[in-house]
Amino acid sequence: MTDGEAGKTILLADDEPGILKLLKTLCEGMGYRTIEASNGFEAVEMTVRFLPDLAIMDGSMPVKSGFEAIQELKANLLTEHIPIVMLTGLQTREDRLKGISAGANDFLTKPVDAEELSLRVRNNLKIKEYHDFLKDHAMILEEQVRKRTMELHRTLDELVKAGELVTQGYLDTIFRLAVVSEYKDEETGTHIKRISYYTKELASTLGMDADFTEGIFHASIMHDIGKVGIPDSILLKPGALSPGEWETMKSHTESGARILSGSNSPYLKMAEAIARSHHERWDGSGYPSGLSGESIPMAARITNIADQYDALRTRRPYKPAFSHAEAVRIITEGDGRTMPRHFDPRILRVFSAHAGRFEEIYEEKKDG
Ligand code: C2E
Ligand code: SIN
Ligand code: SIN
Ligand code: SIN
Ligand code: SIN
Ligand code: FE
Ligand code: FE
């Protein structure tokens, strides 16, 4: 072992000594410390014991495969956030799919190319660094949070634009970013977690397929991610917004969509559509584009009603919490600001028929 860059350690796991040696030479050449395992069993043991900052792992290894090892490490709270780059052969779509479902964060093709390795390693370590930071964000002074959030925001944006990212392993990181965006008006992120459950419930009751239902569960949490750019003076204002403040507030839809744009990940594509269109209304009176009817993406129409129900149930700096019955009444009968014609009639019917499930979800997930 040599002293690594900023003390970072990488676990290398492969059953072929030649590959292990090459990886070691390349990683140490970049200034990182390395530890080695020659099968999946050792890989799990060493990861749990040494908590490396990154693991590079072959898929097929004796004793325990890389796929199994990844699955175990991702199911362990202690190690789930350690990024894992999986080594795959060239013609191995199936291996990649298996790797993704095991929880691999990224892939590296054999034969290993030094430049590609360096890119994957650096990107994944960077994500890990922000992840570690965000884990503690609630304990850090707000000013610092804001500064680092902006940085994260830029990095994520760059990575997504560069077409690196995003395998599903990063959803947790993105979830944490979403929490930060709600941080100022809601500390625990319970609102965005409940949104996942309401939207999934609506999607499955509406008969959407499994991909959509699973997708919206993950994607809807990011609906308000653009609020990260809205100043506290507006977000926390106890009263009504001035016309200028309202214009700024409305921009959270487009800026959220921008943060999430440019990815090939189906989750992020759906999240982008939701962020952009979750305040559009069926009758065309919403924002930012005044879309109406079915030109509003289905996922956004579903998130819209879920978001309103939860916003009504929750105390905001500008409004008190309403009871379940009151929230349902406002959505199904209207109160002037919200009107039934704002909602897709089919979704509104399903909401009315299953409002009891919303109350259950709210009560179950009230405290996180
Ligand atoms: P939010 O607080 O998460 O609210 C989401 C949506 O729930 C609102 O979207 C609105 O459709 C619905 N909603 C929330 N509270 C009420 C309510 O008391 N009555 C009715 N009928 N509907 C309600 P909207 O209007 O597009 O607002 C988007 C975001 O703008 C809100 O997100 C909130 O962050 C902010 N906002 C809206 N109005 C005010 C305000 O008067 N003061 C402040 N400080 N912020 C506001
Ligand atoms: C995870 O899958 O939750 C860990 C990966 C990450 O968020 O960095
Ligand atoms: C979480 O990671 O806890 C939120 C759900 C998700 O993975 O998107
Ligand atoms: C619908 O509009 O009812 C579903 C079609 C879609 O997925 O947008
Ligand atoms: C607001 O409450 O400031 C916005 C009013 C609306 O869109 O109905
Ligand atoms: Fe919103
Ligand atoms: Fe919201």
PDB file of C-alpha atoms in Angstrom, residues 7-210:
ATOM      1  CA  GLY A   7      -6.234   8.998   1.779  1.00  0.00           C
ATOM      2  CA  LYS A   8      -8.676   7.236  -0.549  1.00  0.00           C
ATOM      3  CA  THR A   9      -8.756   3.453  -0.650  1.00  0.00           C
ATOM      4  CA  ILE A  10     -10.018   1.291  -3.493  1.00  0.00           C
ATOM      5  CA  LEU A  11     -10.906  -2.378  -3.152  1.00  0.00           C
ATOM      6  CA  LEU A  12      -9.966  -4.460  -6.209  1.00  0.00           C
ATOM      7  CA  ALA A  13     -11.650  -7.836  -6.631  1.00  0.00           C
ATOM      8  CA  ASP A  14     -10.836 -10.242  -9.462  1.00  0.00           C
ATOM      9  CA  ASP A  15      -9.909 -13.914  -9.641  1.00  0.00           C
ATOM     10  CA  GLU A  16      -7.385 -13.356 -12.429  1.00  0.00           C
ATOM     11  CA  PRO A  17      -4.055 -12.309 -10.881  1.00  0.00           C
ATOM     12  CA  GLY A  18      -2.990 -10.545 -14.093  1.00  0.00           C
ATOM     13  CA  ILE A  19      -6.020  -8.242 -14.041  1.00  0.00           C
ATOM     14  CA  LEU A  20      -5.656  -7.625 -10.330  1.00  0.00           C
ATOM     15  CA  LYS A  21      -2.044  -6.592 -10.871  1.00  0.00           C
ATOM     16  CA  LEU A  22      -2.954  -4.249 -13.731  1.00  0.00           C
ATOM     17  CA  LEU A  23      -5.737  -2.582 -11.700  1.00  0.00           C
ATOM     18  CA  LYS A  24      -3.378  -2.182  -8.755  1.00  0.00           C
ATOM     19  CA  THR A  25      -0.698  -0.559 -10.912  1.00  0.00           C
ATOM     20  CA  LEU A  26      -3.188   1.846 -12.490  1.00  0.00           C
ATOM     21  CA  CYS A  27      -4.947   2.837  -9.253  1.00  0.00           C
ATOM     22  CA  GLU A  28      -1.730   3.284  -7.322  1.00  0.00           C
ATOM     23  CA  GLY A  29      -0.391   5.249 -10.266  1.00  0.00           C
ATOM     24  CA  MET A  30      -3.314   7.650  -9.739  1.00  0.00           C
ATOM     25  CA  GLY A  31      -2.269   8.000  -6.095  1.00  0.00           C
ATOM     26  CA  TYR A  32      -4.860   5.780  -4.412  1.00  0.00           C
ATOM     27  CA  ARG A  33      -4.324   3.110  -1.791  1.00  0.00           C
ATOM     28  CA  THR A  34      -5.528  -0.359  -2.837  1.00  0.00           C
ATOM     29  CA  ILE A  35      -6.637  -3.539  -1.120  1.00  0.00           C
ATOM     30  CA  GLU A  36      -7.214  -6.797  -2.979  1.00  0.00           C
ATOM     31  CA  ALA A  37      -9.618  -9.715  -2.965  1.00  0.00           C
ATOM     32  CA  SER A  38      -9.618 -12.737  -5.257  1.00  0.00           C
ATOM     33  CA  ASN A  39     -13.228 -13.829  -4.845  1.00  0.00           C
ATOM     34  CA  GLY A  40     -16.637 -12.468  -3.889  1.00  0.00           C
ATOM     35  CA  PHE A  41     -16.473 -13.793  -0.355  1.00  0.00           C
ATOM     36  CA  GLU A  42     -13.213 -11.995   0.395  1.00  0.00           C
ATOM     37  CA  ALA A  43     -14.531  -8.888  -1.358  1.00  0.00           C
ATOM     38  CA  VAL A  44     -17.498  -8.674   1.022  1.00  0.00           C
ATOM     39  CA  GLU A  45     -15.347  -9.372   4.090  1.00  0.00           C
ATOM     40  CA  MET A  46     -12.777  -6.758   3.218  1.00  0.00           C
ATOM     41  CA  THR A  47     -15.321  -4.117   2.241  1.00  0.00           C
ATOM     42  CA  VAL A  48     -17.152  -4.484   5.536  1.00  0.00           C
ATOM     43  CA  ARG A  49     -13.881  -4.450   7.472  1.00  0.00           C
ATOM     44  CA  PHE A  50     -12.000  -1.627   5.726  1.00  0.00           C
ATOM     45  CA  LEU A  51     -14.867   0.453   4.295  1.00  0.00           C
ATOM     46  CA  PRO A  52     -12.996   1.487   1.137  1.00  0.00           C
ATOM     47  CA  ASP A  53     -14.146   4.566  -0.784  1.00  0.00           C
ATOM     48  CA  LEU A  54     -14.743   2.571  -3.950  1.00  0.00           C
ATOM     49  CA  ALA A  55     -14.759  -1.056  -5.112  1.00  0.00           C
ATOM     50  CA  ILE A  56     -13.907  -2.392  -8.560  1.00  0.00           C
ATOM     51  CA  MET A  57     -15.283  -5.872  -8.924  1.00  0.00           C
ATOM     52  CA  ASP A  58     -15.360  -8.641 -11.491  1.00  0.00           C
ATOM     53  CA  GLY A  59     -18.774 -10.204 -12.055  1.00  0.00           C
ATOM     54  CA  SER A  60     -17.767 -13.860 -12.276  1.00  0.00           C
ATOM     55  CA  MET A  61     -15.531 -15.023  -9.478  1.00  0.00           C
ATOM     56  CA  PRO A  62     -15.277 -18.323  -7.587  1.00  0.00           C
ATOM     57  CA  VAL A  63     -16.652 -19.052  -4.097  1.00  0.00           C
ATOM     58  CA  LYS A  64     -19.065 -16.134  -4.372  1.00  0.00           C
ATOM     59  CA  SER A  65     -19.753 -14.220  -7.586  1.00  0.00           C
ATOM     60  CA  GLY A  66     -19.316 -10.468  -7.930  1.00  0.00           C
ATOM     61  CA  PHE A  67     -23.060 -10.143  -8.482  1.00  0.00           C
ATOM     62  CA  GLU A  68     -23.800 -11.798  -5.152  1.00  0.00           C
ATOM     63  CA  ALA A  69     -21.106  -9.753  -3.440  1.00  0.00           C
ATOM     64  CA  ILE A  70     -22.579  -6.505  -4.790  1.00  0.00           C
ATOM     65  CA  GLN A  71     -26.056  -7.519  -3.727  1.00  0.00           C
ATOM     66  CA  GLU A  72     -24.860  -8.200  -0.185  1.00  0.00           C
ATOM     67  CA  LEU A  73     -22.912  -4.980   0.068  1.00  0.00           C
ATOM     68  CA  LYS A  74     -25.847  -2.930  -1.217  1.00  0.00           C
ATOM     69  CA  ALA A  75     -28.172  -4.582   1.297  1.00  0.00           C
ATOM     70  CA  ASN A  76     -25.855  -3.698   4.182  1.00  0.00           C
ATOM     71  CA  LEU A  77     -26.410  -0.254   5.709  1.00  0.00           C
ATOM     72  CA  LEU A  78     -22.730  -0.011   6.515  1.00  0.00           C
ATOM     73  CA  THR A  79     -21.597  -0.472   2.910  1.00  0.00           C
ATOM     74  CA  GLU A  80     -24.580   0.444   0.716  1.00  0.00           C
ATOM     75  CA  HIS A  81     -23.119   3.836  -0.171  1.00  0.00           C
ATOM     76  CA  ILE A  82     -19.743   2.577  -1.319  1.00  0.00           C
ATOM     77  CA  PRO A  83     -19.780   2.917  -5.092  1.00  0.00           C
ATOM     78  CA  ILE A  84     -19.093  -0.322  -6.952  1.00  0.00           C
ATOM     79  CA  VAL A  85     -17.728  -0.385 -10.488  1.00  0.00           C
ATOM     80  CA  MET A  86     -18.314  -3.737 -12.123  1.00  0.00           C
ATOM     81  CA  LEU A  87     -15.905  -5.246 -14.632  1.00  0.00           C
ATOM     82  CA  THR A  88     -17.658  -6.790 -17.629  1.00  0.00           C
ATOM     83  CA  GLY A  89     -16.634  -8.317 -20.951  1.00  0.00           C
ATOM     84  CA  LEU A  90     -17.399  -6.605 -24.237  1.00  0.00           C
ATOM     85  CA  GLN A  91     -20.534  -8.454 -25.380  1.00  0.00           C
ATOM     86  CA  THR A  92     -22.299  -8.643 -22.088  1.00  0.00           C
ATOM     87  CA  ARG A  93     -25.608  -6.844 -22.089  1.00  0.00           C
ATOM     88  CA  GLU A  94     -26.941  -9.598 -19.874  1.00  0.00           C
ATOM     89  CA  ASP A  95     -24.119  -9.162 -17.356  1.00  0.00           C
ATOM     90  CA  ARG A  96     -24.781  -5.450 -17.225  1.00  0.00           C
ATOM     91  CA  LEU A  97     -28.457  -5.967 -16.574  1.00  0.00           C
ATOM     92  CA  LYS A  98     -27.595  -8.439 -13.832  1.00  0.00           C
ATOM     93  CA  GLY A  99     -25.067  -5.946 -12.470  1.00  0.00           C
ATOM     94  CA  ILE A 100     -27.616  -3.144 -12.438  1.00  0.00           C
ATOM     95  CA  SER A 101     -30.168  -5.230 -10.649  1.00  0.00           C
ATOM     96  CA  ALA A 102     -27.526  -6.306  -8.103  1.00  0.00           C
ATOM     97  CA  GLY A 103     -26.855  -2.596  -7.464  1.00  0.00           C
ATOM     98  CA  ALA A 104     -23.620  -1.868  -9.346  1.00  0.00           C
ATOM     99  CA  ASN A 105     -23.118   1.883  -9.732  1.00  0.00           C
ATOM    100  CA  ASP A 106     -21.037   1.824 -12.873  1.00  0.00           C
ATOM    101  CA  PHE A 107     -19.308  -0.471 -15.368  1.00  0.00           C
ATOM    102  CA  LEU A 108     -15.853  -0.861 -16.799  1.00  0.00           C
ATOM    103  CA  THR A 109     -15.232  -2.976 -19.869  1.00  0.00           C
ATOM    104  CA  LYS A 110     -12.477  -5.563 -20.137  1.00  0.00           C
ATOM    105  CA  PRO A 111      -9.819  -5.304 -21.457  1.00  0.00           C
ATOM    106  CA  VAL A 112      -9.313  -2.408 -19.065  1.00  0.00           C
ATOM    107  CA  ASP A 113      -8.445   0.906 -20.688  1.00  0.00           C
ATOM    108  CA  ALA A 114      -6.361   3.154 -18.431  1.00  0.00           C
ATOM    109  CA  GLU A 115      -8.168   6.332 -19.390  1.00  0.00           C
ATOM    110  CA  GLU A 116     -11.629   4.865 -18.954  1.00  0.00           C
ATOM    111  CA  LEU A 117     -10.618   3.452 -15.588  1.00  0.00           C
ATOM    112  CA  SER A 118      -9.372   6.814 -14.425  1.00  0.00           C
ATOM    113  CA  LEU A 119     -12.598   8.536 -15.501  1.00  0.00           C
ATOM    114  CA  ARG A 120     -14.844   5.986 -13.779  1.00  0.00           C
ATOM    115  CA  VAL A 121     -12.771   6.029 -10.612  1.00  0.00           C
ATOM    116  CA  ARG A 122     -12.680   9.798 -10.337  1.00  0.00           C
ATOM    117  CA  ASN A 123     -16.378  10.291 -11.070  1.00  0.00           C
ATOM    118  CA  ASN A 124     -17.500   7.650  -8.618  1.00  0.00           C
ATOM    119  CA  LEU A 125     -15.221   8.923  -5.879  1.00  0.00           C
ATOM    120  CA  LYS A 126     -16.566  12.404  -6.405  1.00  0.00           C
ATOM    121  CA  ILE A 127     -20.149  11.230  -6.028  1.00  0.00           C
ATOM    122  CA  LYS A 128     -19.174   9.317  -2.904  1.00  0.00           C
ATOM    123  CA  GLU A 129     -17.614  12.447  -1.451  1.00  0.00           C
ATOM    124  CA  TYR A 130     -20.780  14.495  -1.938  1.00  0.00           C
ATOM    125  CA  HIS A 131     -22.841  11.631  -0.681  1.00  0.00           C
ATOM    126  CA  ASP A 132     -20.822  11.494   2.542  1.00  0.00           C
ATOM    127  CA  PHE A 133     -21.210  15.215   2.886  1.00  0.00           C
ATOM    128  CA  LEU A 134     -24.964  15.169   2.360  1.00  0.00           C
ATOM    129  CA  LYS A 135     -25.379  12.415   4.907  1.00  0.00           C
ATOM    130  CA  ASP A 136     -24.398  14.891   7.582  1.00  0.00           C
ATOM    131  CA  HIS A 137     -25.912  17.971   6.003  1.00  0.00           C
ATOM    132  CA  ALA A 138     -28.551  18.480   8.654  1.00  0.00           C
ATOM    133  CA  MET A 139     -25.866  19.053  11.259  1.00  0.00           C
ATOM    134  CA  ILE A 140     -23.966  21.648   9.289  1.00  0.00           C
ATOM    135  CA  LEU A 141     -24.620  25.372   9.311  1.00  0.00           C
ATOM    136  CA  GLU A 142     -27.155  26.386   6.771  1.00  0.00           C
ATOM    137  CA  GLU A 143     -24.875  28.758   4.913  1.00  0.00           C
ATOM    138  CA  GLN A 144     -22.402  25.997   4.293  1.00  0.00           C
ATOM    139  CA  VAL A 145     -25.162  23.668   3.219  1.00  0.00           C
ATOM    140  CA  ARG A 146     -26.246  26.148   0.633  1.00  0.00           C
ATOM    141  CA  LYS A 147     -22.744  26.585  -0.735  1.00  0.00           C
ATOM    142  CA  ARG A 148     -22.102  22.882  -1.040  1.00  0.00           C
ATOM    143  CA  THR A 149     -25.551  22.300  -2.453  1.00  0.00           C
ATOM    144  CA  MET A 150     -24.844  24.705  -5.265  1.00  0.00           C
ATOM    145  CA  GLU A 151     -21.600  22.878  -5.916  1.00  0.00           C
ATOM    146  CA  LEU A 152     -23.337  19.525  -5.914  1.00  0.00           C
ATOM    147  CA  HIS A 153     -25.979  20.909  -8.182  1.00  0.00           C
ATOM    148  CA  ARG A 154     -23.306  21.954 -10.683  1.00  0.00           C
ATOM    149  CA  THR A 155     -21.401  18.691 -10.472  1.00  0.00           C
ATOM    150  CA  LEU A 156     -24.489  16.591 -10.939  1.00  0.00           C
ATOM    151  CA  ASP A 157     -25.487  18.758 -13.829  1.00  0.00           C
ATOM    152  CA  GLU A 158     -22.076  18.377 -15.461  1.00  0.00           C
ATOM    153  CA  LEU A 159     -21.961  14.637 -14.951  1.00  0.00           C
ATOM    154  CA  VAL A 160     -25.438  14.182 -16.317  1.00  0.00           C
ATOM    155  CA  LYS A 161     -24.662  16.391 -19.302  1.00  0.00           C
ATOM    156  CA  ALA A 162     -21.443  14.531 -19.977  1.00  0.00           C
ATOM    157  CA  GLY A 163     -23.525  11.377 -20.299  1.00  0.00           C
ATOM    158  CA  GLU A 164     -21.699   9.773 -17.387  1.00  0.00           C
ATOM    159  CA  LEU A 165     -24.206   8.581 -14.843  1.00  0.00           C
ATOM    160  CA  VAL A 166     -26.830   7.514 -14.076  1.00  0.00           C
ATOM    161  CA  THR A 167     -27.312   3.947 -13.012  1.00  0.00           C
ATOM    162  CA  GLN A 168     -29.939   3.357 -10.404  1.00  0.00           C
ATOM    163  CA  GLY A 169     -27.399   3.249  -7.596  1.00  0.00           C
ATOM    164  CA  TYR A 170     -27.316   7.018  -7.674  1.00  0.00           C
ATOM    165  CA  LEU A 171     -30.991   7.366  -6.857  1.00  0.00           C
ATOM    166  CA  ASP A 172     -30.137   7.567  -3.213  1.00  0.00           C
ATOM    167  CA  THR A 173     -27.771  10.448  -3.825  1.00  0.00           C
ATOM    168  CA  ILE A 174     -30.442  12.192  -5.837  1.00  0.00           C
ATOM    169  CA  PHE A 175     -32.969  11.541  -3.119  1.00  0.00           C
ATOM    170  CA  ARG A 176     -30.633  13.308  -0.721  1.00  0.00           C
ATOM    171  CA  LEU A 177     -30.348  16.234  -3.089  1.00  0.00           C
ATOM    172  CA  ALA A 178     -34.136  16.330  -3.198  1.00  0.00           C
ATOM    173  CA  VAL A 179     -34.184  16.451   0.596  1.00  0.00           C
ATOM    174  CA  VAL A 180     -31.824  19.393   0.511  1.00  0.00           C
ATOM    175  CA  SER A 181     -34.167  21.194  -1.857  1.00  0.00           C
ATOM    176  CA  GLU A 182     -37.008  20.787   0.635  1.00  0.00           C
ATOM    177  CA  TYR A 183     -34.738  21.384   3.592  1.00  0.00           C
ATOM    178  CA  LYS A 184     -35.676  24.988   4.044  1.00  0.00           C
ATOM    179  CA  ASP A 185     -39.396  24.499   4.438  1.00  0.00           C
ATOM    180  CA  GLU A 186     -39.386  20.927   5.632  1.00  0.00           C
ATOM    181  CA  GLU A 187     -36.530  19.371   7.536  1.00  0.00           C
ATOM    182  CA  THR A 188     -36.973  15.663   7.327  1.00  0.00           C
ATOM    183  CA  GLY A 189     -37.922  14.907   3.756  1.00  0.00           C
ATOM    184  CA  THR A 190     -41.078  13.139   4.876  1.00  0.00           C
ATOM    185  CA  HIS A 191     -43.175  15.093   2.350  1.00  0.00           C
ATOM    186  CA  ILE A 192     -41.198  13.844  -0.614  1.00  0.00           C
ATOM    187  CA  LYS A 193     -41.205  10.278   0.716  1.00  0.00           C
ATOM    188  CA  ARG A 194     -44.990  10.328   1.037  1.00  0.00           C
ATOM    189  CA  ILE A 195     -45.254  11.619  -2.527  1.00  0.00           C
ATOM    190  CA  SER A 196     -43.519   8.413  -3.684  1.00  0.00           C
ATOM    191  CA  TYR A 197     -46.193   6.303  -2.056  1.00  0.00           C
ATOM    192  CA  TYR A 198     -49.212   8.340  -3.168  1.00  0.00           C
ATOM    193  CA  THR A 199     -48.042   8.457  -6.765  1.00  0.00           C
ATOM    194  CA  LYS A 200     -47.296   4.740  -6.867  1.00  0.00           C
ATOM    195  CA  GLU A 201     -50.733   4.016  -5.403  1.00  0.00           C
ATOM    196  CA  LEU A 202     -52.464   6.202  -7.996  1.00  0.00           C
ATOM    197  CA  ALA A 203     -50.403   4.773 -10.870  1.00  0.00           C
ATOM    198  CA  SER A 204     -51.178   1.184  -9.995  1.00  0.00           C
ATOM    199  CA  THR A 205     -54.877   1.889  -9.403  1.00  0.00           C
ATOM    200  CA  LEU A 206     -54.976   3.618 -12.786  1.00  0.00           C
ATOM    201  CA  GLY A 207     -53.618   0.399 -14.320  1.00  0.00           C
ATOM    202  CA  MET A 208     -50.249   1.767 -15.399  1.00  0.00           C
ATOM    203  CA  ASP A 209     -47.655  -0.948 -16.044  1.00  0.00           C
ATOM    204  CA  ALA A 210     -45.001  -2.071 -13.555  1.00  0.00           C
TER     205      ALA A 210
END
